[in-house]
PDB file of C-alpha atoms in Angstrom:
ATOM      1  CA  MET V   1      23.327  -0.131 -37.807  1.00 56.00           C
ATOM      2  CA  ASN V   2      21.047   2.315 -36.028  1.00 78.00           C
ATOM      3  CA  LYS V   3      19.195   4.707 -38.278  1.00 87.00           C
ATOM      4  CA  GLY V   4      20.172   8.354 -38.042  1.00 93.00           C
ATOM      5  CA  VAL V   5      18.083  11.175 -36.594  1.00 95.00           C
ATOM      6  CA  LEU V   6      16.613  13.808 -38.907  1.00 96.00           C
ATOM      7  CA  THR V   7      16.961  17.265 -37.330  1.00 97.00           C
ATOM      8  CA  VAL V   8      15.531  20.485 -38.745  1.00 96.00           C
ATOM      9  CA  VAL V   9      17.277  23.651 -37.564  1.00 96.00           C
ATOM     10  CA  SER V  10      15.560  27.028 -37.844  1.00 95.00           C
ATOM     11  CA  GLY V  11      16.074  30.406 -36.256  1.00 94.00           C
ATOM     12  CA  PHE V  12      15.914  34.146 -36.730  1.00 93.00           C
ATOM     13  CA  SER V  13      18.170  35.771 -39.291  1.00 89.00           C
ATOM     14  CA  GLY V  14      21.230  36.718 -37.260  1.00 91.00           C
ATOM     15  CA  ALA V  15      20.737  34.004 -34.626  1.00 93.00           C
ATOM     16  CA  GLY V  16      23.879  32.204 -35.815  1.00 92.00           C
ATOM     17  CA  LYS V  17      22.288  28.909 -36.904  1.00 92.00           C
ATOM     18  CA  GLY V  18      24.643  28.511 -39.879  1.00 89.00           C
ATOM     19  CA  THR V  19      27.676  29.029 -37.631  1.00 93.00           C
ATOM     20  CA  VAL V  20      26.348  26.515 -35.098  1.00 95.00           C
ATOM     21  CA  ILE V  21      25.772  23.888 -37.810  1.00 95.00           C
ATOM     22  CA  LYS V  22      29.281  24.420 -39.235  1.00 93.00           C
ATOM     23  CA  GLY V  23      30.712  23.988 -35.736  1.00 95.00           C
ATOM     24  CA  LEU V  24      28.718  20.798 -35.208  1.00 95.00           C
ATOM     25  CA  LEU V  25      29.925  19.333 -38.526  1.00 95.00           C
ATOM     26  CA  ALA V  26      33.537  20.264 -37.736  1.00 95.00           C
ATOM     27  CA  GLU V  27      33.549  18.874 -34.195  1.00 95.00           C
ATOM     28  CA  TYR V  28      31.551  15.670 -34.615  1.00 94.00           C
ATOM     29  CA  LYS V  29      31.839  13.144 -37.443  1.00 90.00           C
ATOM     30  CA  ASN V  30      28.416  11.504 -37.543  1.00 92.00           C
ATOM     31  CA  TYR V  31      26.493  14.404 -39.078  1.00 96.00           C
ATOM     32  CA  ALA V  32      25.473  15.045 -42.677  1.00 94.00           C
ATOM     33  CA  LEU V  33      24.126  18.374 -43.905  1.00 93.00           C
ATOM     34  CA  SER V  34      21.243  17.884 -46.308  1.00 92.00           C
ATOM     35  CA  ILE V  35      21.821  19.411 -49.732  1.00 90.00           C
ATOM     36  CA  SER V  36      18.873  21.242 -51.256  1.00 91.00           C
ATOM     37  CA  ALA V  37      17.808  21.143 -54.885  1.00 94.00           C
ATOM     38  CA  THR V  38      17.199  24.415 -56.726  1.00 94.00           C
ATOM     39  CA  THR V  39      16.321  25.723 -60.154  1.00 96.00           C
ATOM     40  CA  ARG V  40      18.478  28.831 -59.810  1.00 92.00           C
ATOM     41  CA  GLN V  41      21.677  29.064 -61.807  1.00 92.00           C
ATOM     42  CA  PRO V  42      24.959  28.038 -60.113  1.00 91.00           C
ATOM     43  CA  ARG V  43      27.054  30.938 -58.878  1.00 87.00           C
ATOM     44  CA  GLU V  44      30.784  31.129 -59.502  1.00 89.00           C
ATOM     45  CA  GLY V  45      32.596  28.356 -57.644  1.00 90.00           C
ATOM     46  CA  GLU V  46      29.458  26.351 -56.830  1.00 90.00           C
ATOM     47  CA  GLN V  47      29.360  22.655 -57.746  1.00 92.00           C
ATOM     48  CA  ASP V  48      26.384  20.397 -58.391  1.00 93.00           C
ATOM     49  CA  GLY V  49      25.959  18.062 -55.417  1.00 89.00           C
ATOM     50  CA  ARG V  50      28.060  20.212 -53.078  1.00 87.00           C
ATOM     51  CA  GLU V  51      26.254  23.530 -52.511  1.00 87.00           C
ATOM     52  CA  TYR V  52      23.036  22.434 -54.269  1.00 91.00           C
ATOM     53  CA  PHE V  53      21.623  19.872 -56.636  1.00 94.00           C
ATOM     54  CA  PHE V  54      21.010  22.115 -59.654  1.00 96.00           C
ATOM     55  CA  LYS V  55      17.873  21.209 -61.601  1.00 97.00           C
ATOM     56  CA  THR V  56      15.952  22.636 -64.550  1.00 96.00           C
ATOM     57  CA  LYS V  57      12.417  23.833 -63.847  1.00 96.00           C
ATOM     58  CA  GLU V  58      11.094  20.811 -65.760  1.00 96.00           C
ATOM     59  CA  GLU V  59      13.216  18.392 -63.724  1.00 97.00           C
ATOM     60  CA  PHE V  60      12.148  20.016 -60.447  1.00 97.00           C
ATOM     61  CA  GLU V  61       8.447  19.956 -61.334  1.00 97.00           C
ATOM     62  CA  ARG V  62       8.737  16.304 -62.369  1.00 97.00           C
ATOM     63  CA  MET V  63      10.249  15.577 -58.934  1.00 97.00           C
ATOM     64  CA  ILE V  64       7.322  17.411 -57.290  1.00 96.00           C
ATOM     65  CA  ALA V  65       4.902  15.210 -59.251  1.00 97.00           C
ATOM     66  CA  GLU V  66       6.824  12.112 -58.118  1.00 96.00           C
ATOM     67  CA  ASP V  67       6.668  13.221 -54.450  1.00 94.00           C
ATOM     68  CA  ALA V  68      10.465  13.286 -54.417  1.00 95.00           C
ATOM     69  CA  PHE V  69      10.740  16.176 -51.908  1.00 94.00           C
ATOM     70  CA  ILE V  70      10.274  16.182 -48.152  1.00 92.00           C
ATOM     71  CA  GLU V  71       9.496  19.894 -48.506  1.00 92.00           C
ATOM     72  CA  TYR V  72       9.795  22.537 -51.202  1.00 92.00           C
ATOM     73  CA  ALA V  73       8.951  26.173 -51.819  1.00 87.00           C
ATOM     74  CA  GLN V  74       9.211  28.782 -54.542  1.00 86.00           C
ATOM     75  CA  TYR V  75      11.089  32.058 -54.029  1.00 78.00           C
ATOM     76  CA  VAL V  76      11.448  34.769 -56.680  1.00 73.00           C
ATOM     77  CA  GLU V  77      10.670  32.442 -59.605  1.00 86.00           C
ATOM     78  CA  ASN V  78      13.060  29.723 -58.406  1.00 91.00           C
ATOM     79  CA  TYR V  79      12.231  26.475 -56.660  1.00 93.00           C
ATOM     80  CA  TYR V  80      14.096  25.181 -53.588  1.00 91.00           C
ATOM     81  CA  GLY V  81      13.478  21.789 -51.990  1.00 93.00           C
ATOM     82  CA  THR V  82      14.861  18.970 -49.849  1.00 93.00           C
ATOM     83  CA  PRO V  83      15.246  15.749 -51.888  1.00 93.00           C
ATOM     84  CA  ARG V  84      13.774  12.777 -50.060  1.00 93.00           C
ATOM     85  CA  ALA V  85      16.171  10.176 -51.550  1.00 92.00           C
ATOM     86  CA  TYR V  86      19.338  11.930 -50.363  1.00 89.00           C
ATOM     87  CA  VAL V  87      18.016  12.341 -46.817  1.00 93.00           C
ATOM     88  CA  GLU V  88      16.805   8.723 -46.601  1.00 93.00           C
ATOM     89  CA  GLU V  89      20.124   7.420 -47.919  1.00 93.00           C
ATOM     90  CA  GLN V  90      22.093   9.314 -45.268  1.00 93.00           C
ATOM     91  CA  LEU V  91      19.718   8.236 -42.473  1.00 94.00           C
ATOM     92  CA  GLU V  92      19.936   4.572 -43.511  1.00 93.00           C
ATOM     93  CA  GLN V  93      23.732   4.823 -43.334  1.00 93.00           C
ATOM     94  CA  GLY V  94      23.344   5.896 -39.697  1.00 92.00           C
ATOM     95  CA  LYS V  95      24.141   9.565 -40.300  1.00 94.00           C
ATOM     96  CA  ASP V  96      22.323  12.224 -38.284  1.00 96.00           C
ATOM     97  CA  VAL V  97      20.998  14.537 -40.994  1.00 96.00           C
ATOM     98  CA  LEU V  98      20.707  18.304 -40.479  1.00 96.00           C
ATOM     99  CA  LEU V  99      18.310  20.479 -42.474  1.00 94.00           C
ATOM    100  CA  GLU V 100      18.675  24.249 -42.164  1.00 91.00           C
ATOM    101  CA  ILE V 101      15.316  25.546 -43.382  1.00 89.00           C
ATOM    102  CA  GLU V 102      12.765  28.199 -42.495  1.00 87.00           C
ATOM    103  CA  ILE V 103       9.719  27.636 -40.306  1.00 91.00           C
ATOM    104  CA  GLN V 104       7.101  26.742 -42.924  1.00 87.00           C
ATOM    105  CA  GLY V 105       9.421  24.137 -44.440  1.00 88.00           C
ATOM    106  CA  ALA V 106      10.197  22.771 -40.977  1.00 92.00           C
ATOM    107  CA  LEU V 107       6.514  22.285 -40.234  1.00 92.00           C
ATOM    108  CA  GLN V 108       6.064  20.540 -43.607  1.00 89.00           C
ATOM    109  CA  VAL V 109       8.817  18.084 -42.700  1.00 93.00           C
ATOM    110  CA  LYS V 110       7.354  17.442 -39.226  1.00 94.00           C
ATOM    111  CA  LYS V 111       3.950  16.736 -40.759  1.00 91.00           C
ATOM    112  CA  GLN V 112       5.422  14.171 -43.158  1.00 88.00           C
ATOM    113  CA  ARG V 113       7.830  12.669 -40.608  1.00 90.00           C
ATOM    114  CA  PRO V 114       6.574  13.070 -37.013  1.00 91.00           C
ATOM    115  CA  ASP V 115       9.843  11.612 -35.651  1.00 91.00           C
ATOM    116  CA  THR V 116      11.765  14.633 -36.994  1.00 95.00           C
ATOM    117  CA  LEU V 117      13.508  16.671 -34.307  1.00 96.00           C
ATOM    118  CA  LEU V 118      12.791  20.419 -34.586  1.00 97.00           C
ATOM    119  CA  ILE V 119      15.372  22.782 -33.043  1.00 97.00           C
ATOM    120  CA  PHE V 120      15.023  26.558 -32.973  1.00 97.00           C
ATOM    121  CA  ILE V 121      18.140  28.673 -32.365  1.00 96.00           C
ATOM    122  CA  THR V 122      17.762  32.128 -30.854  1.00 96.00           C
ATOM    123  CA  PRO V 123      19.965  34.772 -29.213  1.00 94.00           C
ATOM    124  CA  PRO V 124      19.276  35.554 -25.528  1.00 94.00           C
ATOM    125  CA  ASN V 125      17.086  38.577 -26.311  1.00 95.00           C
ATOM    126  CA  ALA V 126      15.829  40.903 -29.047  1.00 94.00           C
ATOM    127  CA  GLU V 127      18.451  43.564 -28.340  1.00 95.00           C
ATOM    128  CA  ILE V 128      21.316  41.130 -28.952  1.00 94.00           C
ATOM    129  CA  LEU V 129      19.609  39.896 -32.138  1.00 94.00           C
ATOM    130  CA  GLU V 130      19.542  43.445 -33.484  1.00 95.00           C
ATOM    131  CA  GLN V 131      23.168  44.015 -32.410  1.00 94.00           C
ATOM    132  CA  ARG V 132      24.237  40.920 -34.344  1.00 92.00           C
ATOM    133  CA  LEU V 133      22.423  42.057 -37.474  1.00 93.00           C
ATOM    134  CA  VAL V 134      24.039  45.490 -37.220  1.00 93.00           C
ATOM    135  CA  GLY V 135      27.414  43.889 -36.479  1.00 92.00           C
ATOM    136  CA  ARG V 136      27.409  42.050 -39.795  1.00 86.00           C
ATOM    137  CA  GLY V 137      27.956  45.388 -41.495  1.00 87.00           C
ATOM    138  CA  THR V 138      26.360  44.070 -44.681  1.00 85.00           C
ATOM    139  CA  GLU V 139      22.804  45.378 -44.464  1.00 85.00           C
ATOM    140  CA  THR V 140      21.108  48.763 -44.490  1.00 91.00           C
ATOM    141  CA  PRO V 141      19.059  49.967 -41.503  1.00 93.00           C
ATOM    142  CA  GLU V 142      15.936  49.370 -43.619  1.00 93.00           C
ATOM    143  CA  VAL V 143      16.845  45.716 -44.214  1.00 91.00           C
ATOM    144  CA  ILE V 144      17.698  45.240 -40.535  1.00 93.00           C
ATOM    145  CA  SER V 145      14.299  46.679 -39.595  1.00 94.00           C
ATOM    146  CA  MET V 146      12.634  44.251 -42.025  1.00 92.00           C
ATOM    147  CA  ARG V 147      14.524  41.312 -40.517  1.00 91.00           C
ATOM    148  CA  MET V 148      13.518  42.331 -36.985  1.00 94.00           C
ATOM    149  CA  ASN V 149       9.877  42.603 -38.053  1.00 94.00           C
ATOM    150  CA  ARG V 150      10.149  39.184 -39.679  1.00 91.00           C
ATOM    151  CA  ALA V 151      11.620  37.801 -36.452  1.00 94.00           C
ATOM    152  CA  ALA V 152       8.585  39.096 -34.546  1.00 94.00           C
ATOM    153  CA  GLU V 153       6.362  37.093 -36.922  1.00 93.00           C
ATOM    154  CA  GLU V 154       8.535  33.975 -36.673  1.00 94.00           C
ATOM    155  CA  ALA V 155       8.508  34.108 -32.863  1.00 95.00           C
ATOM    156  CA  ALA V 156       4.838  33.094 -32.967  1.00 95.00           C
ATOM    157  CA  TYR V 157       5.930  29.616 -34.143  1.00 96.00           C
ATOM    158  CA  MET V 158       8.684  28.989 -31.580  1.00 96.00           C
ATOM    159  CA  ASP V 159       6.444  26.771 -29.445  1.00 95.00           C
ATOM    160  CA  ALA V 160       6.001  24.385 -32.406  1.00 95.00           C
ATOM    161  CA  TYR V 161       9.642  23.324 -31.983  1.00 97.00           C
ATOM    162  CA  ASP V 162      10.804  20.444 -29.792  1.00 95.00           C
ATOM    163  CA  TYR V 163      13.758  22.384 -28.372  1.00 96.00           C
ATOM    164  CA  ILE V 164      14.784  26.030 -28.119  1.00 97.00           C
ATOM    165  CA  ILE V 165      18.551  26.540 -27.898  1.00 97.00           C
ATOM    166  CA  ILE V 166      19.868  29.922 -26.792  1.00 95.00           C
ATOM    167  CA  ASN V 167      22.983  30.840 -28.759  1.00 95.00           C
ATOM    168  CA  ASP V 168      24.812  32.965 -26.195  1.00 93.00           C
ATOM    169  CA  ARG V 169      28.209  31.243 -26.125  1.00 94.00           C
ATOM    170  CA  LEU V 170      28.880  29.382 -29.391  1.00 94.00           C
ATOM    171  CA  GLU V 171      30.744  26.406 -27.881  1.00 95.00           C
ATOM    172  CA  ASP V 172      27.930  25.792 -25.369  1.00 96.00           C
ATOM    173  CA  CYS V 173      25.303  26.044 -28.094  1.00 96.00           C
ATOM    174  CA  ILE V 174      27.108  23.463 -30.255  1.00 97.00           C
ATOM    175  CA  GLY V 175      27.529  21.101 -27.299  1.00 96.00           C
ATOM    176  CA  ASN V 176      23.871  21.439 -26.246  1.00 96.00           C
ATOM    177  CA  MET V 177      22.664  20.753 -29.767  1.00 97.00           C
ATOM    178  CA  HIS V 178      24.857  17.643 -30.054  1.00 97.00           C
ATOM    179  CA  GLN V 179      23.576  16.271 -26.725  1.00 96.00           C
ATOM    180  CA  ILE V 180      19.947  16.840 -27.694  1.00 96.00           C
ATOM    181  CA  ILE V 181      20.331  15.089 -31.060  1.00 96.00           C
ATOM    182  CA  GLN V 182      22.219  12.134 -29.558  1.00 94.00           C
ATOM    183  CA  SER V 183      19.610  11.700 -26.802  1.00 93.00           C
ATOM    184  CA  GLN V 184      16.994  11.371 -29.555  1.00 91.00           C
ATOM    185  CA  HIS V 185      18.547   8.028 -30.581  1.00 86.00           C
ATOM    186  CA  ALA V 186      17.042   6.507 -27.431  1.00 80.00           C
ATOM    187  CA  ALA V 187      13.532   7.868 -28.137  1.00 76.00           C
ATOM    188  CA  GLY V 188      10.865   5.251 -28.755  1.00 62.00           C
ATOM    189  CA  SER V 189      10.069   6.758 -32.149  1.00 62.00           C
ATOM    190  CA  GLN V 190      13.653   6.006 -33.249  1.00 61.00           C
ATOM    191  CA  GLN V 191      13.683   2.444 -31.916  1.00 64.00           C
ATOM    192  CA  GLY V 192      10.909   0.871 -33.986  1.00 68.00           C
ATOM    193  CA  ASP V 193      13.008  -2.041 -35.320  1.00 73.00           C
ATOM    194  CA  PHE V 194      14.439  -2.860 -31.888  1.00 77.00           C
ATOM    195  CA  ILE V 195      11.008  -2.690 -30.241  1.00 79.00           C
ATOM    196  CA  SER V 196       9.519  -5.012 -32.892  1.00 82.00           C
ATOM    197  CA  ARG V 197      12.368  -7.528 -32.444  1.00 85.00           C
ATOM    198  CA  MET V 198      12.028  -7.568 -28.655  1.00 87.00           C
ATOM    199  CA  GLN V 199       8.266  -7.982 -28.884  1.00 89.00           C
ATOM    200  CA  LYS V 200       8.680 -10.883 -31.333  1.00 90.00           C
ATOM    201  CA  GLU V 201      11.374 -12.611 -29.254  1.00 90.00           C
ATOM    202  CA  LEU V 202       9.367 -12.339 -26.030  1.00 90.00           C
ATOM    203  CA  GLU V 203       6.172 -13.550 -27.695  1.00 90.00           C
ATOM    204  CA  GLU V 204       7.988 -16.566 -29.189  1.00 88.00           C
ATOM    205  CA  ARG V 205       9.528 -17.337 -25.808  1.00 86.00           C
ATOM    206  CA  LYS V 206       6.131 -17.158 -24.146  1.00 84.00           C
ATOM    207  CA  GLU V 207       4.643 -19.551 -26.719  1.00 87.00           C
ATOM    208  CA  ARG V 208       7.503 -22.051 -26.240  1.00 86.00           C
ATOM    209  CA  LYS V 209       7.002 -22.013 -22.464  1.00 81.00           C
ATOM    210  CA  ALA V 210       3.226 -22.444 -22.742  1.00 71.00           C
TER     211      ALA V 210
END
């Protein structure tokens, strides 16, 4: 069985990355969405192992000490992280694993695993980004202004990503993302076992013919 591809998806708030990932999971069967671990309390209706792996602070810090996270961060007194074991298990089963995390976490993952595919989702332009934030109808003008300022900071890291996908038409965005991830299966970095086997077979054949 071919090993899966690990893909980190980032994007501006309002770019629609969550919607794109949901569409990808609904349309194609070979994807797994990585589940993060957190020390925050479960909200009503949330289940351990579905929305998050819920951990105590002591459990989380023990996992940090054991290098059990691909990446982790602390926000407002709570830890959030991507458990290494869960991701590796899904990849070994041949699943293409999706991580939806912010830029600093994405760069942490890429540093640990250079074969990780980094995808950044963006609307066609800044005006449309602001329109989408306003269109949510859930945030004050002050919060929208903060998110736009944050987007300006995040834009400085866009060139660190392997692919930029413009989310103009949702169906096209989902299809483009699927094609990019599937093409990664043929990348040399994903074919280590096959390359080693071919090298060994050819070397043995050469020795027999000598």
